[in-house]
Coordinates of C-alpha atoms in Angstrom, one line a residue:
Chain A
M115 CA -49.5 77.7 -150.5
A116 CA -51.7 79.1 -147.8
S117 CA -53.8 76.4 -146.3
D118 CA -57.7 77.0 -146.0
P119 CA -59.4 76.5 -142.9
T120 CA -62.0 73.9 -143.8
K121 CA -64.2 74.3 -140.8
S122 CA -64.0 77.1 -138.2
N123 CA -65.8 77.7 -135.0
D124 CA -65.5 80.4 -132.3
G125 CA -62.0 79.5 -131.0
Y126 CA -60.6 76.9 -133.1
E127 CA -59.9 75.9 -136.7
V128 CA -59.2 72.8 -138.5
V129 CA -57.0 73.0 -141.3
K130 CA -55.9 70.6 -144.5
P131 CA -52.3 70.0 -144.7
P132 CA -51.4 71.7 -148.0
R133 CA -49.0 69.0 -149.2
D134 CA -51.1 65.8 -149.8
L135 CA -48.3 63.0 -149.2
R136 CA -50.7 60.3 -150.8
S137 CA -49.4 61.8 -154.1
K138 CA -45.9 60.9 -153.3
V139 CA -46.6 57.3 -152.7
R140 CA -48.2 54.5 -154.5
V141 CA -49.6 51.3 -153.8
M142 CA -47.6 48.5 -155.6
S143 CA -49.7 46.4 -158.1
E144 CA -50.1 42.7 -156.9
R145 CA -47.2 41.6 -159.0
E146 CA -44.9 44.2 -157.8
A147 CA -45.9 43.6 -154.1
A148 CA -45.1 39.9 -154.9
R149 CA -41.5 40.8 -155.5
F150 CA -41.0 43.3 -152.7
D151 CA -42.3 43.5 -149.3
P152 CA -40.9 46.7 -147.7
V153 CA -41.1 45.0 -144.2
K154 CA -39.5 41.9 -145.0
S155 CA -37.0 43.9 -147.1
A156 CA -36.4 46.3 -144.1
E157 CA -35.9 43.1 -141.9
A158 CA -33.4 41.8 -144.0
A159 CA -31.6 45.0 -144.0
L160 CA -31.5 45.0 -140.2
E161 CA -30.4 41.3 -140.4
R162 CA -27.3 42.3 -142.6
L163 CA -26.4 45.1 -140.0
S164 CA -26.5 42.8 -137.1
A165 CA -22.9 41.7 -137.5
D166 CA -22.2 45.1 -135.8
F167 CA -24.6 44.5 -132.9
D168 CA -22.3 43.1 -130.4
S169 CA -19.8 45.5 -130.8
W170 CA -22.4 48.5 -130.8
M171 CA -23.7 46.8 -127.2
A172 CA -20.2 46.9 -126.2
N173 CA -19.7 50.6 -126.9
E174 CA -23.1 51.5 -125.4
A175 CA -22.1 49.6 -122.1
A176 CA -18.7 51.2 -122.0
T177 CA -20.6 54.6 -122.4
L178 CA -22.5 53.7 -119.6
G179 CA -19.4 52.7 -117.6
A180 CA -17.8 56.1 -118.3
A181 CA -20.6 58.0 -117.1
W182 CA -20.8 56.5 -113.7
A183 CA -17.1 56.4 -113.5
E184 CA -17.3 60.5 -113.8
I185 CA -20.0 60.4 -111.3
Q186 CA -17.8 58.2 -108.9
A187 CA -14.8 60.4 -109.5
N188 CA -16.5 64.0 -109.0
G189 CA -19.9 63.4 -107.4
M190 CA -23.2 63.7 -109.1
T191 CA -24.3 66.6 -110.7
E192 CA -27.2 67.7 -112.8
E193 CA -25.2 67.6 -115.9
N194 CA -23.4 64.0 -115.1
G195 CA -26.5 62.6 -113.8
A196 CA -28.4 63.4 -117.0
T197 CA -25.5 61.8 -119.2
L198 CA -25.8 58.8 -117.1
F199 CA -29.7 58.6 -117.5
R200 CA -29.2 59.4 -121.2
A201 CA -26.7 56.4 -121.5
A202 CA -29.1 54.2 -119.6
H203 CA -32.3 55.4 -121.5
D204 CA -30.4 54.3 -124.7
I205 CA -29.6 50.9 -123.8
K206 CA -33.2 50.4 -122.7
G207 CA -34.3 51.6 -125.9
Q208 CA -31.8 49.6 -128.1
A209 CA -30.8 46.7 -126.4
S210 CA -33.7 44.5 -127.4
T211 CA -33.1 45.6 -131.0
L212 CA -29.2 44.7 -130.9
G213 CA -30.3 41.3 -129.5
Y214 CA -29.6 42.1 -125.8
P215 CA -33.3 42.0 -124.1
L216 CA -32.1 41.3 -120.7
V217 CA -29.6 44.1 -120.8
G218 CA -32.4 46.4 -121.9
A219 CA -34.6 45.3 -118.8
V220 CA -31.5 46.1 -116.3
A221 CA -30.9 49.3 -118.3
G222 CA -34.8 50.1 -117.6
S223 CA -34.5 49.5 -113.9
L224 CA -31.8 52.0 -113.7
C225 CA -33.7 54.5 -115.3
H226 CA -36.7 53.8 -113.0
L227 CA -34.4 54.3 -110.2
I228 CA -32.6 57.5 -111.5
E229 CA -36.0 59.1 -112.9
H230 CA -38.0 58.3 -109.6
V231 CA -35.3 58.9 -106.7
P232 CA -34.2 62.2 -105.8
T233 CA -30.5 62.7 -106.7
E234 CA -29.3 63.0 -102.9
S235 CA -31.2 59.6 -102.1
L236 CA -29.7 57.6 -105.2
P237 CA -28.2 54.6 -103.6
A238 CA -24.9 54.4 -105.2
K239 CA -24.2 50.8 -104.5
L240 CA -27.6 49.9 -106.3
V241 CA -26.6 52.3 -109.5
A242 CA -23.2 50.5 -109.5
Q243 CA -24.8 46.8 -109.4
H244 CA -27.0 48.1 -112.4
V245 CA -23.9 49.4 -114.2
D246 CA -21.9 46.3 -113.5
A247 CA -24.6 43.9 -114.5
V248 CA -25.1 45.6 -117.8
R249 CA -21.3 45.4 -118.7
A250 CA -21.3 41.8 -117.1
M251 CA -24.0 40.8 -119.4
V252 CA -22.8 42.4 -122.5
A253 CA -19.1 40.9 -121.8
E254 CA -20.6 37.5 -121.7
T255 CA -22.9 38.1 -124.4
A256 CA -26.0 37.1 -122.4
Q257 CA -28.8 37.4 -125.3
K258 CA -31.1 34.5 -124.6
E259 CA -33.8 35.6 -122.2
E260 CA -33.9 32.0 -121.0
N261 CA -30.2 32.5 -119.5
P262 CA -31.1 31.7 -115.9
T263 CA -27.8 33.7 -114.7
A264 CA -28.8 36.7 -116.4
R265 CA -32.5 36.4 -115.8
A266 CA -32.0 36.0 -112.2
L267 CA -29.9 39.2 -111.9
V268 CA -32.6 40.8 -113.7
D269 CA -35.2 39.8 -111.5
R270 CA -33.2 40.7 -108.3
L271 CA -32.4 44.0 -109.6
T272 CA -35.9 45.1 -110.6
E273 CA -37.1 43.7 -107.2
V274 CA -34.7 45.5 -105.3
T275 CA -35.2 48.7 -107.3
E276 CA -38.9 48.5 -107.1
D277 CA -38.7 48.3 -103.5
F278 CA -36.4 51.1 -103.1
V279 CA -38.5 53.4 -105.3
A280 CA -41.5 52.6 -103.4
R281 CA -39.6 53.4 -100.2
T282 CA -38.1 56.7 -101.1
A283 CA -39.7 58.3 -104.1
P284 CA -43.2 60.3 -103.5
P285 CA -46.3 58.2 -104.3
A286 CA -47.3 60.1 -107.4
D287 CA -43.9 59.6 -108.9
Q288 CA -43.4 55.9 -108.9
G289 CA -44.5 54.7 -112.3
Q290 CA -42.3 53.0 -114.7
T291 CA -40.4 55.0 -117.2
Chain B
M736 CA -54.1 43.6 -140.2
A737 CA -53.0 43.6 -144.0
I738 CA -50.4 46.0 -144.7
P739 CA -50.4 47.9 -148.0
H740 CA -47.0 47.6 -150.0
L741 CA -46.2 51.1 -151.0
D742 CA -43.7 52.6 -153.3
L743 CA -42.1 55.0 -150.8
S744 CA -39.0 55.8 -153.1
S745 CA -40.3 59.4 -153.6
L746 CA -40.7 60.3 -149.9
R747 CA -38.2 62.7 -148.1
V748 CA -37.4 61.6 -144.5
L749 CA -35.6 63.4 -141.9
V750 CA -34.1 61.3 -138.9
A751 CA -33.3 63.4 -135.8
E752 CA -31.3 61.0 -133.2
D753 CA -28.4 61.5 -131.2
N754 CA -27.2 58.2 -130.8
P755 CA -25.2 56.9 -133.8
H756 CA -26.4 53.2 -133.4
M757 CA -29.9 53.9 -133.3
R758 CA -29.5 56.3 -136.4
S759 CA -27.9 53.5 -138.1
I760 CA -31.0 51.3 -137.2
L761 CA -33.4 53.9 -138.4
R762 CA -31.7 54.4 -141.7
M763 CA -31.4 50.6 -142.6
L764 CA -35.1 50.0 -141.9
L765 CA -36.0 53.1 -144.0
T766 CA -33.6 52.1 -147.0
G767 CA -34.9 48.7 -146.6
Y768 CA -38.6 50.2 -147.1
G769 CA -37.2 51.5 -150.3
I770 CA -36.9 55.2 -149.0
R771 CA -34.2 56.9 -150.6
R772 CA -33.7 60.3 -149.7
I773 CA -32.9 60.0 -146.1
F774 CA -31.4 63.1 -144.1
E775 CA -29.8 62.5 -140.5
A776 CA -29.2 65.0 -137.7
E777 CA -27.6 64.5 -134.8
D778 CA -29.3 66.9 -132.6
G779 CA -32.7 68.8 -132.5
A780 CA -30.7 72.2 -133.8
S781 CA -29.3 70.6 -136.9
A782 CA -32.8 69.0 -137.4
L783 CA -34.6 72.3 -137.7
E784 CA -31.8 73.5 -139.9
M785 CA -32.4 70.7 -142.5
I786 CA -36.3 70.9 -142.0
G787 CA -35.6 74.3 -143.7
S788 CA -33.0 73.2 -146.2
R789 CA -34.2 69.7 -147.2
D790 CA -37.8 69.9 -147.2
P791 CA -38.6 66.5 -145.7
D792 CA -42.0 64.9 -146.1
L793 CA -41.6 63.1 -142.7
L794 CA -39.6 63.5 -139.5
L795 CA -38.4 60.7 -137.3
V796 CA -37.8 62.3 -134.1
D797 CA -35.8 60.8 -131.0
W798 CA -37.6 61.8 -128.0
M799 CA -34.6 62.1 -125.8
M800 CA -31.7 64.5 -127.1
P801 CA -29.4 66.5 -125.2
I802 CA -30.3 70.4 -125.4
L803 CA -33.0 70.4 -127.6
D804 CA -35.1 67.1 -127.2
G805 CA -38.0 65.8 -129.2
A806 CA -40.6 67.7 -127.5
D807 CA -38.8 71.1 -127.9
L808 CA -38.1 70.3 -131.6
T809 CA -41.9 69.4 -132.3
R810 CA -43.0 72.6 -130.7
I811 CA -40.8 74.6 -132.4
V812 CA -42.0 72.9 -135.8
R813 CA -45.4 73.2 -135.0
R814 CA -44.9 76.9 -134.3
S815 CA -43.0 77.4 -137.7
P816 CA -44.1 79.0 -141.1
E817 CA -46.1 76.9 -143.6
P818 CA -45.7 74.5 -144.9
N819 CA -43.3 72.9 -142.5
C820 CA -45.4 73.4 -139.5
Y821 CA -47.8 70.6 -141.1
V822 CA -44.7 67.9 -141.5
P823 CA -45.7 64.5 -139.9
I824 CA -43.8 63.9 -137.0
I825 CA -43.3 60.2 -135.5
A826 CA -41.7 60.3 -132.3
V827 CA -39.2 57.5 -131.3
T828 CA -39.0 57.0 -127.5
A829 CA -37.9 54.4 -125.0
H830 CA -40.5 55.8 -122.8
T831 CA -43.3 53.4 -122.7
Q832 CA -45.5 54.8 -120.0
R833 CA -49.0 55.6 -121.2
Q834 CA -49.0 59.3 -119.8
R835 CA -45.5 59.9 -121.8
V836 CA -46.9 58.9 -125.2
I837 CA -50.2 61.1 -124.3
A838 CA -47.8 64.1 -123.7
A839 CA -46.0 63.7 -126.9
R840 CA -49.1 63.4 -128.8
D841 CA -50.4 66.8 -126.8
C842 CA -47.0 68.3 -128.1
G843 CA -48.4 67.8 -131.6
V844 CA -46.4 64.6 -132.7
T845 CA -48.6 62.3 -135.3
E846 CA -47.4 59.1 -134.4
V847 CA -45.6 57.5 -131.5
M848 CA -43.1 54.7 -131.8
C849 CA -42.0 53.1 -128.7
K850 CA -38.7 51.3 -128.6
P851 CA -37.7 48.7 -129.4
V852 CA -38.3 49.5 -132.8
S853 CA -39.4 46.7 -135.0
A854 CA -39.8 46.8 -139.2
R855 CA -43.2 46.4 -139.1
G856 CA -44.1 49.0 -136.4
L857 CA -42.2 51.9 -137.8
Y858 CA -43.5 50.6 -141.5
L859 CA -47.2 50.9 -140.1
R860 CA -46.5 54.5 -138.7
I861 CA -45.1 55.7 -141.7
A862 CA -47.8 54.1 -143.8
N863 CA -50.6 55.8 -141.5
C864 CA -48.9 59.2 -141.7
V865 CA -48.9 59.0 -145.8
L866 CA -52.3 57.3 -146.4
N867 CA -54.3 58.8 -143.3
Q868 CA -53.0 62.2 -143.3
R869 CA -54.9 63.9 -140.9
D870 CA -56.3 67.5 -140.6
F871 CA -54.7 69.9 -138.1
V872 CA -56.3 71.8 -135.5
R873 CA -55.5 75.2 -134.1
T874 CA -56.8 76.4 -130.5
K875 CA -55.6 78.6 -128.0
G876 CA -53.5 75.8 -126.9
Y877 CA -52.7 73.3 -129.5
F878 CA -51.8 73.4 -133.1
G879 CA -51.2 70.0 -134.4
P880 CA -52.5 66.7 -135.9
D881 CA -56.1 66.4 -135.1
R882 CA -56.3 64.2 -132.0
R883 CA -59.3 62.6 -132.5
R884 CA -58.7 60.0 -134.9
F885 CA -61.6 58.0 -134.0
Q886 CA -64.8 59.6 -133.6
S887 CA -66.4 57.1 -131.0
P888 CA -70.0 57.8 -130.1
T889 CA -69.4 56.1 -126.7
F890 CA -66.6 58.5 -125.9
L891 CA -66.4 59.1 -122.3
G892 CA -62.9 60.7 -121.9
A893 CA -62.2 64.4 -120.8
E894 CA -63.8 66.9 -123.5
R895 CA -60.5 68.8 -124.4
R896 CA -61.8 71.4 -126.8
G897 CA -64.4 72.6 -124.1
V898 CA -68.1 72.5 -124.1
R899 CA -69.5 70.0 -126.6
R900 CA -71.4 71.6 -129.1
D901 CA -74.5 70.4 -131.2
D902 CA -72.6 70.1 -134.4
G903 CA -69.9 67.8 -133.0
Y904 CA -67.3 70.5 -132.7
T905 CA -66.3 72.2 -129.4
L906 CA -64.2 74.8 -128.4
D907 CA -60.8 74.8 -126.4
G908 CA -58.8 76.7 -124.2
P909 CA -55.7 75.9 -122.0
G910 CA -57.8 76.7 -119.0
E911 CA -60.7 74.3 -120.1
V912 CA -58.4 71.5 -120.7
D913 CA -58.0 69.3 -117.6
Q914 CA -54.8 67.0 -118.4
S915 CA -55.2 65.0 -115.5
H916 CA -58.2 63.4 -117.3
S917 CA -56.2 62.7 -120.6
E918 CA -55.6 59.2 -119.6
T919 CA -59.1 58.3 -120.1
N920 CA -59.4 59.4 -123.8
T921 CA -59.5 56.3 -125.8
R922 CA -59.1 58.0 -129.2
D923 CA -55.1 58.5 -128.9
S924 CA -52.9 58.6 -131.5
M925 CA -51.3 55.4 -131.5
I926 CA -51.8 52.5 -133.6
S927 CA -51.8 49.1 -132.5

């Protein structure tokens, strides 16, 4: 079905989408809503899935470790650098959901470093410290944000990374990723 | 904010996400909401094929995928023939920087879901896509959901459609859009 512009003026038009999605959903009655809460149902579904989270986190840490090992063995290229960034970025995005918020913070710091420091200036030692920290924290199931050792590690890595980025990256390119 | 309890069982949702763990999490959340028809694509190219064959009502798109990323996928979808070009797109991203969110919106996404994903956050965005379906705007430089979700009389940001007109609508053109001022636009596409 063609969509007729509802308003048009010199150079732009406003178009109604042809498919009205409200026709595909229904607001539940009070009685139905009392029996089924979509958000609570989804939270319960996620809880059921959580038995697998530790092994998933271990897989993600192993992927990051493998990406870094490839770089150490063959030098950094655009391709393997992107693989390392993607592995860190995946952990940054998932770690909290998987119950490892501090690991997510370390991965976020690594993303910040890779994204804002030119490849040729990327400090191998600092990258390795991030990778090792992720692996160690996952191996030790350091899940609680109050874990003093993990917290200290995150704070120190973040501090050193921010300092390095501030000294190395162009001023306009230092925002958090 | 009270969340309406919706029967979403008739909705068809396509998840484009390369990470298998994240894909499982999203599928589990969608299933929990009561959505029955969930399609999964491991990359942007597969997602494009499935948009044609599965006719989804809604896309969940990981913003960082290899080869064809979320931005590329969104641009291609918005350039595709009707009715697929109108499909609501929720970008799921670990990028939390405001300028990244605005860039995603300027590609034509409908909502942005910053990770970590929560059951409530994703449900709110889906509900918003369905209940508050926005008109689309076609200009020389943009086709996608109207980015002016709220008409604020006190708006002080960049006039992205060009010169403001008396009727409340304005013109647009790539040369007239100063992206550097985008961050001042308070009428962004996020819901809090």
